[in-house]
Short mmCIF file of C-alpha atoms and ligand atoms in Angstrom, two decimals:
data_model
loop_
_atom_site.label_atom_id
_atom_site.label_comp_id
_atom_site.label_asym_id
_atom_site.label_seq_id
_atom_site.Cartn_x
_atom_site.Cartn_y
_atom_site.Cartn_z
CA MET A 10 0.05 -0.07 0.08
CA ASN A 11 2.77 2.37 0.92
CA ASP A 12 4.75 1.87 -2.27
CA ILE A 13 2.18 3.49 -4.26
CA LYS A 14 1.59 6.54 -1.79
CA SER A 15 3.63 9.56 -2.67
CA THR A 16 5.82 10.55 0.18
CA ASN A 17 4.03 13.86 0.56
CA GLN A 18 0.87 12.07 1.48
CA LEU A 19 2.40 10.15 4.22
CA LYS A 20 0.61 10.29 7.59
CA VAL A 21 3.00 10.30 10.65
CA ALA A 22 1.86 9.81 14.38
CA ILE A 23 4.22 11.21 17.11
CA ILE A 24 3.71 9.70 20.67
CA GLY A 25 4.85 12.51 23.09
CA ALA A 26 5.21 16.21 22.65
CA GLY A 27 8.56 16.51 24.45
CA ILE A 28 11.34 18.48 22.99
CA ALA A 29 12.39 15.86 20.63
CA GLY A 30 8.68 15.07 19.69
CA LEU A 31 8.21 18.81 18.74
CA ALA A 32 11.38 18.87 16.74
CA THR A 33 10.62 15.74 14.99
CA SER A 34 7.16 16.92 14.05
CA ILE A 35 8.54 20.21 12.74
CA ARG A 36 11.11 17.90 10.51
CA MET A 37 8.20 15.81 9.28
CA ALA A 38 5.89 18.68 8.61
CA CYS A 39 8.67 20.36 6.47
CA ARG A 40 8.68 17.18 4.41
CA GLY A 41 5.13 17.88 3.56
CA TYR A 42 3.68 14.95 5.81
CA GLU A 43 0.33 14.95 7.72
CA VAL A 44 1.63 14.96 11.32
CA ASP A 45 -0.24 14.35 14.48
CA ILE A 46 1.22 14.50 17.97
CA TYR A 47 -0.56 12.55 20.77
CA GLU A 48 0.53 14.17 24.27
CA GLY A 49 -0.65 12.55 27.60
CA ASN A 50 -0.37 15.86 29.37
CA ALA A 51 -2.39 19.08 28.67
CA PHE A 52 0.71 21.02 27.58
CA PRO A 53 3.68 20.42 25.36
CA GLY A 54 7.45 20.20 26.44
CA GLY A 55 7.46 17.15 28.78
CA LYS A 56 10.39 17.91 31.11
CA LEU A 57 10.83 21.20 29.47
CA SER A 58 7.70 22.86 30.89
CA GLU A 59 7.09 25.48 33.52
CA ILE A 60 5.11 25.65 36.68
CA ARG A 61 3.52 28.68 38.32
CA LEU A 62 3.20 29.21 42.10
CA GLY A 63 1.30 32.39 43.04
CA ASP A 64 3.26 35.31 41.51
CA TYR A 65 6.28 33.11 40.91
CA ARG A 66 7.20 31.30 37.70
CA PHE A 67 9.76 28.42 37.27
CA ASP A 68 11.27 26.36 34.49
CA ALA A 69 10.12 22.96 35.67
CA GLY A 70 13.07 21.03 34.44
CA PRO A 71 16.17 22.05 32.27
CA SER A 72 17.84 25.36 33.13
CA LEU A 73 20.98 25.09 31.31
CA PHE A 74 20.67 26.05 27.46
CA THR A 75 23.52 25.18 24.96
CA MET A 76 23.77 24.66 21.40
CA PRO A 77 21.04 27.24 20.36
CA SER A 78 22.03 26.50 16.83
CA TYR A 79 19.91 23.36 16.99
CA VAL A 80 16.87 25.29 17.56
CA GLU A 81 17.83 27.90 14.90
CA ALA A 82 18.28 24.91 12.38
CA LEU A 83 14.51 24.24 12.85
CA PHE A 84 13.41 27.72 12.14
CA GLU A 85 15.77 27.66 9.04
CA LEU A 86 14.36 24.44 7.77
CA ALA A 87 10.82 25.76 8.26
CA GLN A 88 11.75 29.09 6.55
CA VAL A 89 10.43 31.16 9.48
CA PRO A 90 12.34 34.18 10.88
CA ILE A 91 13.41 32.90 14.38
CA GLU A 92 13.56 36.42 15.80
CA GLU A 93 9.98 36.84 15.91
CA TYR A 94 9.60 33.73 17.93
CA PHE A 95 12.56 32.97 19.89
CA LYS A 96 15.51 35.14 21.18
CA TYR A 97 18.44 34.40 23.62
CA GLU A 98 21.74 35.69 24.69
CA ARG A 99 25.01 34.35 25.96
CA LEU A 100 25.84 34.42 29.56
CA ASP A 101 29.08 36.17 30.70
CA ILE A 102 29.19 34.02 33.91
CA VAL A 103 28.58 30.53 33.19
CA CYS A 104 28.08 29.40 36.96
CA ASN A 105 29.00 30.57 40.37
CA TYR A 106 30.61 27.89 42.55
CA PHE A 107 30.69 28.01 46.23
CA TRP A 108 32.81 25.82 48.78
CA GLU A 109 32.19 25.38 52.46
CA ASP A 110 35.53 26.98 53.24
CA GLY A 111 34.39 30.25 51.85
CA THR A 112 36.11 29.89 48.25
CA GLN A 113 33.84 31.31 45.52
CA ILE A 114 34.61 31.27 41.98
CA SER A 115 32.83 32.90 39.12
CA ALA A 116 33.23 30.73 35.89
CA TYR A 117 33.55 33.44 33.30
CA ALA A 118 32.61 32.41 29.58
CA ASP A 119 35.68 34.37 28.66
CA PRO A 120 38.59 31.95 28.74
CA THR A 121 41.08 34.74 29.74
CA MET A 122 38.79 35.97 32.45
CA LEU A 123 38.10 32.50 33.65
CA ALA A 124 41.98 31.59 33.81
CA ALA A 125 42.50 34.92 35.75
CA GLU A 126 39.69 33.94 38.28
CA LEU A 127 41.03 30.43 38.63
CA HIS A 128 44.49 31.74 39.12
CA HIS A 129 43.50 34.36 41.48
CA LYS A 130 41.29 32.07 43.67
CA LEU A 131 42.94 28.69 43.26
CA LYS A 132 46.50 29.55 42.24
CA VAL A 133 45.86 27.37 39.17
CA ASP A 134 48.42 28.10 36.21
CA PRO A 135 46.38 30.07 33.47
CA GLU A 136 47.75 27.72 30.85
CA VAL A 137 45.60 24.84 32.42
CA VAL A 138 42.40 26.67 31.26
CA ASN A 139 43.78 26.58 27.74
CA ARG A 140 44.74 23.02 27.98
CA ILE A 141 41.31 21.95 29.25
CA LEU A 142 39.31 23.75 26.54
CA THR A 143 41.66 22.87 23.84
CA ASP A 144 41.50 19.25 24.72
CA SER A 145 37.80 19.27 25.05
CA GLN A 146 37.39 20.85 21.55
CA ARG A 147 39.84 18.37 20.03
CA LYS A 148 37.87 15.42 21.13
CA TYR A 149 34.71 16.96 19.83
CA ASP A 150 36.22 17.59 16.58
CA ILE A 151 37.30 14.00 16.38
CA CYS A 152 34.11 12.27 17.11
CA GLY A 153 31.36 14.82 18.00
CA GLU A 154 29.72 14.78 14.45
CA ILE A 155 29.83 11.07 14.17
CA PHE A 156 28.87 10.13 17.56
CA LEU A 157 26.12 12.58 18.29
CA GLU A 158 24.87 13.80 15.07
CA LYS A 159 24.58 10.41 13.10
CA SER A 160 22.95 7.05 13.64
CA LEU A 161 25.53 4.63 15.11
CA HIS A 162 23.29 1.83 13.77
CA LYS A 163 23.38 2.47 10.14
CA LEU A 164 26.21 1.19 7.80
CA SER A 165 26.26 4.63 6.11
CA THR A 166 27.68 6.05 9.16
CA TRP A 167 30.60 3.64 9.34
CA LEU A 168 31.51 4.08 5.75
CA GLN A 169 32.11 7.96 6.24
CA PRO A 170 35.93 8.99 5.72
CA LYS A 171 35.67 10.71 9.16
CA ILE A 172 35.25 7.41 10.81
CA LEU A 173 38.60 6.23 9.94
CA ARG A 174 40.21 9.09 11.54
CA ALA A 175 38.17 8.93 14.50
CA MET A 176 39.01 5.14 14.88
CA VAL A 177 42.69 5.75 14.43
CA LEU A 178 42.53 8.62 17.20
CA ILE A 179 40.32 6.52 19.63
CA PRO A 180 43.32 6.13 21.96
CA THR A 181 43.55 9.66 22.40
CA LEU A 182 40.06 10.08 23.40
CA ASP A 183 40.34 8.90 26.86
CA LEU A 184 37.43 6.33 26.33
CA PHE A 185 39.14 3.77 28.63
CA LYS A 186 39.97 6.12 31.52
CA SER A 187 37.38 7.64 34.13
CA MET A 188 36.63 11.19 33.65
CA HIS A 189 38.05 11.88 37.09
CA LYS A 190 41.36 10.41 36.21
CA VAL A 191 41.51 12.60 33.01
CA ASN A 192 40.73 15.56 35.00
CA SER A 193 43.33 14.70 37.74
CA ARG A 194 45.82 14.41 34.77
CA ILE A 195 45.15 17.99 33.85
CA THR A 196 45.26 19.68 37.14
CA ASP A 197 46.12 18.66 40.73
CA ASN A 198 43.97 21.27 42.27
CA PRO A 199 41.03 19.41 44.07
CA LYS A 200 38.57 22.29 43.64
CA LEU A 201 39.25 22.62 39.85
CA ILE A 202 38.87 18.62 39.63
CA GLN A 203 35.56 18.57 41.35
CA LEU A 204 34.33 21.60 39.13
CA LEU A 205 35.36 19.69 36.09
CA ASN A 206 34.07 16.30 37.52
CA ARG A 207 30.65 17.99 37.86
CA TYR A 208 30.04 17.81 33.98
CA ALA A 209 29.44 14.04 34.34
CA THR A 210 26.15 15.00 35.95
CA TYR A 211 25.08 16.70 32.83
CA ASN A 212 23.93 13.30 31.54
CA GLY A 213 23.40 11.74 34.79
CA SER A 214 26.68 9.97 35.21
CA ASN A 215 29.19 9.33 37.92
CA PRO A 216 32.58 11.05 37.05
CA TYR A 217 34.50 8.35 38.95
CA LYS A 218 33.11 5.76 36.54
CA ALA A 219 31.96 7.51 33.38
CA PRO A 220 34.56 7.53 30.36
CA GLY A 221 36.91 10.41 30.18
CA LEU A 222 35.38 11.17 26.72
CA LEU A 223 32.95 13.10 28.68
CA THR A 224 35.69 15.83 29.19
CA ILE A 225 34.10 16.80 25.87
CA ILE A 226 31.43 18.69 27.58
CA PRO A 227 33.01 21.85 28.81
CA HIS A 228 33.63 22.39 24.95
CA PHE A 229 29.88 23.14 24.68
CA GLU A 230 29.66 25.37 27.74
CA TYR A 231 32.72 27.52 27.26
CA ASN A 232 33.88 27.43 23.56
CA ILE A 233 30.34 27.58 22.10
CA GLY A 234 28.59 28.99 25.17
CA ALA A 235 25.85 28.83 27.81
CA PHE A 236 22.88 30.75 26.71
CA VAL A 237 19.45 32.11 28.37
CA PRO A 238 16.36 32.20 26.28
CA HIS A 239 14.36 35.43 26.62
CA GLY A 240 11.47 34.48 28.82
CA GLY A 241 13.03 31.53 30.21
CA MET A 242 13.81 28.01 29.26
CA HIS A 243 10.06 27.39 28.65
CA GLN A 244 10.30 29.53 25.66
CA ILE A 245 12.25 26.86 23.86
CA THR A 246 9.18 24.65 24.00
CA GLN A 247 6.71 27.38 23.30
CA SER A 248 8.53 28.60 20.15
CA LEU A 249 8.95 25.08 18.72
CA PHE A 250 5.32 24.38 19.72
CA GLU A 251 4.13 27.62 17.69
CA LEU A 252 6.55 26.58 14.71
CA ALA A 253 5.03 23.20 14.62
CA LYS A 254 1.39 24.59 14.61
CA MET A 255 2.38 26.99 11.96
CA LYS A 256 3.68 24.21 9.76
CA GLY A 257 0.27 22.32 10.24
CA VAL A 258 1.29 19.89 12.97
CA ARG A 259 -2.04 18.72 14.86
CA PHE A 260 -1.76 18.43 18.47
CA HIS A 261 -3.80 16.10 20.58
CA PHE A 262 -3.42 16.87 24.33
CA ASN A 263 -4.58 14.86 27.30
CA THR A 264 -4.38 11.87 24.94
CA ASN A 265 -2.44 8.94 26.09
CA VAL A 266 -1.34 6.37 23.29
CA GLN A 267 -2.24 2.89 24.52
CA ARG A 268 -0.75 0.75 21.70
CA ILE A 269 1.34 0.78 18.51
CA ASN A 270 -0.44 -1.35 16.04
CA LEU A 271 1.42 -3.57 13.75
CA GLU A 272 0.77 -5.46 10.60
CA ASP A 273 3.12 -8.00 9.17
CA ASP A 274 5.91 -6.44 11.57
CA CYS A 275 5.17 -2.96 10.23
CA ALA A 276 4.08 -0.13 12.34
CA ARG A 277 0.68 0.73 10.99
CA GLY A 278 -0.83 3.13 13.59
CA ILE A 279 -1.79 3.51 17.19
CA SER A 280 -4.75 2.92 19.38
CA ILE A 281 -6.15 5.56 21.72
CA ASN A 282 -9.15 4.59 24.04
CA GLU A 283 -9.46 1.42 22.06
CA LYS A 284 -9.98 3.43 18.96
CA ILE A 285 -7.61 2.32 16.04
CA LEU A 286 -5.91 5.19 14.13
CA SER A 287 -3.87 4.36 10.91
CA TYR A 288 -0.53 5.87 10.14
CA ASP A 289 2.11 5.23 7.73
CA LYS A 290 4.90 5.84 10.26
CA VAL A 291 5.02 6.04 14.04
CA VAL A 292 7.64 8.05 16.01
CA SER A 293 7.92 7.46 19.71
CA ASN A 294 9.08 10.27 21.98
CA MET A 295 8.10 8.31 25.00
CA ASP A 296 10.77 6.61 26.86
CA VAL A 297 11.99 3.73 24.93
CA TYR A 298 11.50 1.27 28.02
CA SER A 299 7.91 2.33 28.45
CA THR A 300 7.29 2.24 24.52
CA TYR A 301 8.02 -1.33 24.55
CA LYS A 302 6.78 -2.48 27.86
CA LYS A 303 3.34 -0.47 27.51
CA LEU A 304 2.67 0.08 23.74
CA LEU A 305 4.17 -3.17 22.48
CA PRO A 306 3.61 -5.63 25.19
CA HIS A 307 3.35 -8.77 23.05
CA GLU A 308 6.39 -8.17 20.86
CA ASN A 309 9.90 -9.40 21.34
CA HIS A 310 11.76 -6.64 23.43
CA PRO A 311 15.44 -5.74 23.14
CA GLU A 312 15.97 -6.80 26.76
CA ARG A 313 19.66 -6.25 26.87
CA THR A 314 19.41 -2.80 25.72
CA LEU A 315 16.34 -2.00 27.96
CA ALA A 316 17.99 -3.40 31.02
CA GLN A 317 20.95 -0.95 30.91
CA GLU A 318 21.66 1.17 34.20
CA ARG A 319 19.64 4.15 34.27
CA SER A 320 20.86 7.73 34.72
CA THR A 321 20.61 9.53 37.94
CA SER A 322 17.44 11.52 38.66
CA ALA A 323 16.96 14.58 40.81
CA VAL A 324 14.95 16.10 43.78
CA ILE A 325 13.91 19.54 43.13
CA PHE A 326 12.44 22.23 45.42
CA TYR A 327 10.78 25.42 43.76
CA TRP A 328 11.06 28.02 46.29
CA GLY A 329 9.67 31.74 46.02
CA ILE A 330 12.18 33.65 48.14
CA LYS A 331 11.22 36.90 49.58
CA GLN A 332 14.79 38.38 49.20
CA GLU A 333 17.29 39.04 46.47
CA PHE A 334 20.84 37.61 46.73
CA ASP A 335 23.61 39.64 44.90
CA SER A 336 26.04 36.85 45.45
CA LEU A 337 24.08 34.46 43.41
CA ASP A 338 23.72 34.49 39.51
CA VAL A 339 21.60 32.46 37.09
CA HIS A 340 23.49 29.14 37.69
CA ASN A 341 24.97 28.35 41.23
CA ILE A 342 26.59 25.40 42.67
CA LEU A 343 27.30 24.84 46.47
CA PHE A 344 29.68 21.95 46.36
CA SER A 345 29.71 18.81 48.65
CA GLU A 346 32.69 18.63 50.97
CA ASN A 347 33.26 15.03 49.58
CA TYR A 348 32.16 14.58 46.02
CA GLN A 349 33.37 10.84 45.77
CA GLU A 350 31.24 9.95 48.78
CA GLU A 351 28.44 11.63 47.35
CA PHE A 352 28.58 9.61 44.19
CA LYS A 353 29.05 6.35 46.23
CA THR A 354 25.76 7.20 48.01
CA LEU A 355 24.00 7.66 44.83
CA GLU A 356 25.38 4.45 43.61
CA LEU A 357 23.83 2.89 46.74
CA LYS A 358 20.66 4.50 45.64
CA SER A 359 20.31 7.23 48.39
CA ILE A 360 21.23 10.88 48.63
CA TYR A 361 24.35 12.10 50.52
CA HIS A 362 24.00 14.02 53.76
CA ASP A 363 26.24 16.82 52.35
CA PRO A 364 24.77 17.04 48.82
CA THR A 365 26.10 19.34 46.12
CA VAL A 366 23.26 21.97 45.76
CA TYR A 367 22.27 23.72 42.44
CA ILE A 368 20.38 26.85 42.63
CA ASN A 369 19.08 28.35 39.40
CA ILE A 370 17.30 31.63 39.36
CA SER A 371 15.73 32.80 36.07
CA LYS A 372 14.59 36.05 37.79
CA LYS A 373 18.27 37.02 37.04
CA TYR A 374 17.19 37.29 33.47
CA VAL A 375 13.53 37.26 33.33
CA ALA A 376 12.30 40.20 35.82
CA GLU A 377 8.54 38.99 35.74
CA ASP A 378 9.44 35.52 37.17
CA ALA A 379 9.19 36.74 40.67
CA PRO A 380 7.79 39.85 42.46
CA SER A 381 10.09 42.85 43.02
CA GLY A 382 12.63 42.25 45.63
CA CYS A 383 12.07 38.37 45.42
CA GLU A 384 13.69 35.54 43.50
CA ASN A 385 12.37 32.20 42.21
CA TRP A 386 14.78 29.55 43.29
CA PHE A 387 14.96 26.20 41.54
CA VAL A 388 16.91 24.10 43.98
CA MET A 389 18.11 20.79 42.80
CA VAL A 390 20.23 17.84 44.37
CA ASN A 391 21.28 14.74 42.43
CA SER A 392 19.26 11.67 43.42
CA PRO A 393 19.21 7.95 42.43
CA HIS A 394 16.61 6.97 40.19
CA ARG A 395 13.54 5.16 41.78
CA ALA A 396 14.61 1.86 43.44
CA GLY A 397 12.30 1.22 46.16
CA GLN A 398 13.51 4.00 48.52
CA ASN A 399 11.18 5.57 51.18
CA TRP A 400 11.02 8.84 49.14
CA ASP A 401 8.90 10.82 51.68
CA LYS A 402 11.66 10.23 54.39
CA LEU A 403 14.54 10.71 52.18
CA ILE A 404 13.26 13.93 50.66
CA ALA A 405 12.32 15.22 54.25
CA GLU A 406 16.01 14.57 55.40
CA THR A 407 17.50 16.06 52.10
CA ARG A 408 15.42 19.12 52.43
CA ASN A 409 16.96 19.66 55.98
CA ASN A 410 20.30 18.93 54.63
CA ILE A 411 19.95 21.40 51.71
CA ILE A 412 18.64 24.19 54.00
CA ALA A 413 21.63 23.53 56.38
CA LYS A 414 24.11 23.82 53.66
CA ILE A 415 22.67 26.90 52.12
CA ASN A 416 22.50 28.57 55.60
CA ARG A 417 26.18 27.77 56.10
CA ILE A 418 27.39 29.01 52.77
CA LEU A 419 25.17 31.85 52.07
CA LYS A 420 24.96 32.93 55.94
CA VAL A 421 21.17 33.07 55.76
CA ASP A 422 18.08 31.62 57.52
CA ILE A 423 16.74 30.43 54.20
CA GLU A 424 13.69 28.51 55.76
CA SER A 425 12.27 32.09 56.93
CA LEU A 426 12.36 33.51 53.49
CA ILE A 427 10.55 30.63 51.59
CA VAL A 428 7.10 31.89 50.76
CA VAL A 429 5.77 29.34 48.30
CA GLU A 430 7.03 25.93 47.66
CA SER A 431 6.48 22.96 45.27
CA LEU A 432 8.61 19.58 44.74
CA LEU A 433 9.55 17.42 41.89
CA ASP A 434 11.17 13.87 42.53
CA PRO A 435 11.83 10.70 40.81
CA ARG A 436 8.23 9.46 41.38
CA THR A 437 6.64 12.49 39.73
CA ILE A 438 9.23 12.70 36.92
CA GLU A 439 8.17 9.21 36.07
CA SER A 440 4.48 9.66 36.35
CA ARG A 441 4.55 13.09 34.30
CA THR A 442 6.74 11.98 31.47
CA SER A 443 6.82 8.01 31.49
CA SER A 444 10.66 8.13 32.03
CA HIS A 445 11.54 4.65 33.28
CA LEU A 446 12.25 4.81 36.96
CA GLY A 447 12.28 8.75 36.88
CA ALA A 448 15.64 8.85 35.40
CA LEU A 449 16.43 12.28 33.88
CA TYR A 450 18.54 11.10 30.96
CA GLY A 451 17.51 7.60 29.98
CA SER A 452 20.18 5.26 30.45
CA SER A 453 23.48 6.42 32.28
CA SER A 454 26.83 7.01 30.41
CA ASN A 455 28.85 5.30 33.10
CA ASP A 456 29.94 2.41 30.83
CA LYS A 457 32.61 3.19 28.22
CA MET A 458 30.46 1.65 25.71
CA ALA A 459 27.19 3.25 26.65
CA ALA A 460 27.16 5.44 23.49
CA PHE A 461 26.99 2.29 21.46
CA MET A 462 24.55 0.51 23.61
CA ARG A 463 21.72 3.06 23.63
CA HIS A 464 18.63 2.16 21.56
CA ALA A 465 18.85 3.07 17.96
CA ASN A 466 16.52 5.68 16.47
CA PHE A 467 14.50 3.03 14.68
CA SER A 468 13.42 -0.40 15.38
CA SER A 469 15.49 -3.25 13.61
CA LYS A 470 12.37 -5.64 13.99
CA ILE A 471 9.41 -3.41 13.33
CA LYS A 472 9.46 -1.36 10.00
CA ASP A 473 8.21 2.17 10.18
CA LEU A 474 8.63 2.62 13.82
CA TYR A 475 11.17 5.24 15.02
CA PHE A 476 12.46 6.57 18.43
CA CYS A 477 13.60 10.08 19.47
CA GLY A 478 14.30 11.71 22.80
CA GLY A 479 16.46 11.53 25.86
CA SER A 480 16.24 7.62 26.29
CA VAL A 481 17.67 6.66 22.81
CA HIS A 482 20.57 7.65 20.73
CA PRO A 483 22.40 10.17 20.97
CA GLY A 484 21.22 10.67 24.65
CA GLY A 485 19.56 12.98 27.16
CA GLY A 486 19.49 16.77 27.32
CA ILE A 487 18.03 19.29 25.19
CA PRO A 488 20.81 19.42 22.44
CA LEU A 489 21.01 15.69 21.91
CA CYS A 490 17.10 15.38 22.08
CA LEU A 491 16.96 17.95 19.12
CA LEU A 492 19.75 15.76 17.34
CA SER A 493 17.70 12.69 17.88
CA ALA A 494 14.83 14.28 15.62
CA LYS A 495 17.31 15.03 13.08
CA ILE A 496 18.60 11.60 12.97
CA VAL A 497 15.09 10.13 12.90
CA ASP A 498 14.49 12.54 9.82
CA GLU A 499 17.77 11.36 8.02
CA ILE A 500 17.21 7.55 8.53
CA MET A 501 13.66 7.67 7.52
CA HIS A 502 14.64 9.05 4.30
CA GLU A 503 17.88 7.09 3.61
P1 FAD B 620 10.23 14.20 27.62
O1 FAD B 620 10.45 15.57 28.17
O2 FAD B 620 10.66 12.99 28.35
O3 FAD B 620 8.85 14.21 27.24
C1 FAD B 620 8.21 12.96 26.79
C2 FAD B 620 6.76 13.33 26.51
O4 FAD B 620 5.90 12.19 25.87
C3 FAD B 620 5.98 13.92 27.74
O5 FAD B 620 5.35 15.04 27.55
C4 FAD B 620 5.00 12.65 28.13
O6 FAD B 620 3.79 13.15 28.68
C5 FAD B 620 4.63 12.21 26.56
N1 FAD B 620 4.35 10.87 26.71
C6 FAD B 620 4.91 9.73 27.35
N2 FAD B 620 4.13 8.65 26.91
C7 FAD B 620 2.99 8.79 26.21
C8 FAD B 620 1.85 8.18 25.66
N3 FAD B 620 1.78 6.96 25.93
N4 FAD B 620 1.00 8.89 25.00
C9 FAD B 620 1.11 10.16 24.80
N5 FAD B 620 2.05 11.00 25.37
C10 FAD B 620 3.00 10.34 26.11
N6 FAD B 620 18.60 19.01 29.86
C11 FAD B 620 19.42 20.04 29.51
O7 FAD B 620 19.81 20.24 28.24
N7 FAD B 620 19.73 20.97 30.32
C12 FAD B 620 19.45 21.04 31.55
O8 FAD B 620 19.88 21.91 32.48
C13 FAD B 620 18.62 19.88 31.99
N8 FAD B 620 18.20 19.93 33.28
C14 FAD B 620 17.17 18.89 33.81
C15 FAD B 620 16.55 18.96 34.92
C16 FAD B 620 15.54 18.24 35.17
C17 FAD B 620 14.86 18.23 36.64
C18 FAD B 620 14.97 17.41 34.28
C19 FAD B 620 13.78 16.53 34.63
C20 FAD B 620 15.62 17.15 33.03
C21 FAD B 620 16.74 18.02 32.80
N9 FAD B 620 17.32 17.99 31.49
C22 FAD B 620 18.13 18.94 31.07
C23 FAD B 620 17.11 16.79 30.59
C24 FAD B 620 15.99 17.18 29.56
O9 FAD B 620 15.00 17.95 30.16
C25 FAD B 620 15.61 15.99 28.80
O10 FAD B 620 16.59 15.18 28.23
C26 FAD B 620 14.71 16.34 27.55
O11 FAD B 620 13.74 17.45 27.91
C27 FAD B 620 13.79 15.12 27.42
O12 FAD B 620 12.96 15.32 26.22
P2 FAD B 620 12.31 14.30 25.36
O13 FAD B 620 12.06 14.79 24.01
O14 FAD B 620 13.09 13.00 25.56
O15 FAD B 620 10.95 14.11 26.10
#
C-alpha cells in the first residue's frame, strides 16, 4: 500500500510532545507529511515545561541551554524568521561555584577571565584552562559529529571517511579512563577537579566511573557558550510548539497512546481509548523502555538494551524567596565537601547527607518571574532513580540537609524566606513523562560503551517505527534530543 503512496501524502503519528517530539514533528511537517502529535499531558514540552506558584514562575526541568544552533536549524528548515519567536543571549558568567571554606569562583565564559579567576582564587596556572578547553574541543572535533549527529546503527555512518580518522585517534579520546582520572591528569587542584568532574552530571553519570571522553562537555559550555532564552527555558518549548502549529502539525493533548499497532511487522498506527488510528509511520518520543513495555507488550523486546543502568534522577524544590541575593547568579553550585562519597551514596541508591546543591534563578534574567525584591529558586540535588526507596523520608532529610548547607554557605536563614514551595522527585518525573524509574537522561553513560548501547532511533524488527528523545541515541539533554529528531528524519529518508 505504502509503495504507491507519494511521500508527501504520508501520515505520521508522534507519541509525546517532549522537545524531541516537537522537533521531529517540525521536520516531518517540513517534508510535507500529515503529522499528528499525541501528548498525555495537557501541555507540550514534557520535562521542558514550566510551573507557576502564585506570583512566581519556574522552569520545571532544564535550566542550562547550550547549542542554540539546533533550535535555529528548525526555524531555518521551516523558513520562518526565528527573531519573531525566539531570542536568546549568551551568559558572561556560566556558573558561580561555592565551597564550605568560603572559596567562591565565578566561571566566566571568557577563557582569559576564567583563567585569571582560577589563578587568583585557586592558584591554578592560567595555561591549564587553555589545555582543558583545547583538549575538549579536540575530542569534539574528532568524534562529535559522528557520535552525536549520526545514527550509530546504520552502515552509512561507518562508511564515512571521518570514521577512519576517529578510529585511528580512539586511543587519544580517553574512552578507557574515568573522567576523574583525566581531569586529575590535567590539574592537581582538588577544587578544579571537582568543578570539572561535575560535568558528568550533565547526563546523569558518575565522574569516577564515566569514560574520560565526557571531558568533551566543557567544549559546549565554554567554547560555544551557555545561553539563556528570553522569557526563560520554557520559551524553547513554546517557540517550537508555535512553529509546529504554523507548519500544520495537529496536537492532541490529554491523549495517552495505548498501543502501537502492527501489520506484518510494520507499524501501521496507534490505539487511543480502544480506537484504532491508521498511520504510515510512528515515531515514539515516549521513553523507549515504556514504549516497548506499555505500547508493544506482546512483541519481542530488546531486553539487553532496555536493562541498561538508568541515569541518575533529581529532587527539586521550587521556592519563592522573599529576598534578592547579589552573590548569586543564574546558575549556582554549592559543592559537597566529599564529592566521591556523594557519588558512592548515589550508587547505593540514596542521597548524600552533604549534597551538592544547584540553585537556578531565572529571575536574574526574566524580571517577571518573581515579584520585586524576590527571587524564584529552583533548588536541585542529584538523586538516584527510583529503586524502592522511602522517598518521603529521604526527601524530608534531604530538604533539611539542603537548608543547612545554604544557611552555612550563604549565611542566611533560608527557611524563613521561603514563601511558596513545590516539589519534583523521581516518582513525579516518572508519572508526568513516563521516564522509566524517573531517570533524567534515559540510560546512564557510566559504561565506556554506553554511547553504542543506547537504543537506535529506529526499530530493527518493526518497520516504520522510530524513536526520538532522551532515552535513545544520542542521549539526554536538550541538544541531544534535538539531534535525535534530526537523525530520525535522516534515517527515515535514507
Ligand atoms: P520528555 O520531556 O521526556 O517528554 C516525553 C513526553 O511524552 C511527555 O510529555 C509525556 O507526557 C509524553 N508521553 C509519554 N508517554 C506517552 C503516551 N503513551 N502517550 C502520549 N504521550 C506520552 N537538559 C538540558 O539540556 N539542560 C538541563 O539543564 C537539564 N536539566 C534537567 C533538569 C531536570 C529536573 C530534568 C527532569 C531534566 C533536565 N534535563 C536537562 C534533561 C532534559 O529535560 C531532557 O533530556 C529532555 O527534555 C527530554 O526530552 P524528550 O524529548 O526525551 O521528552
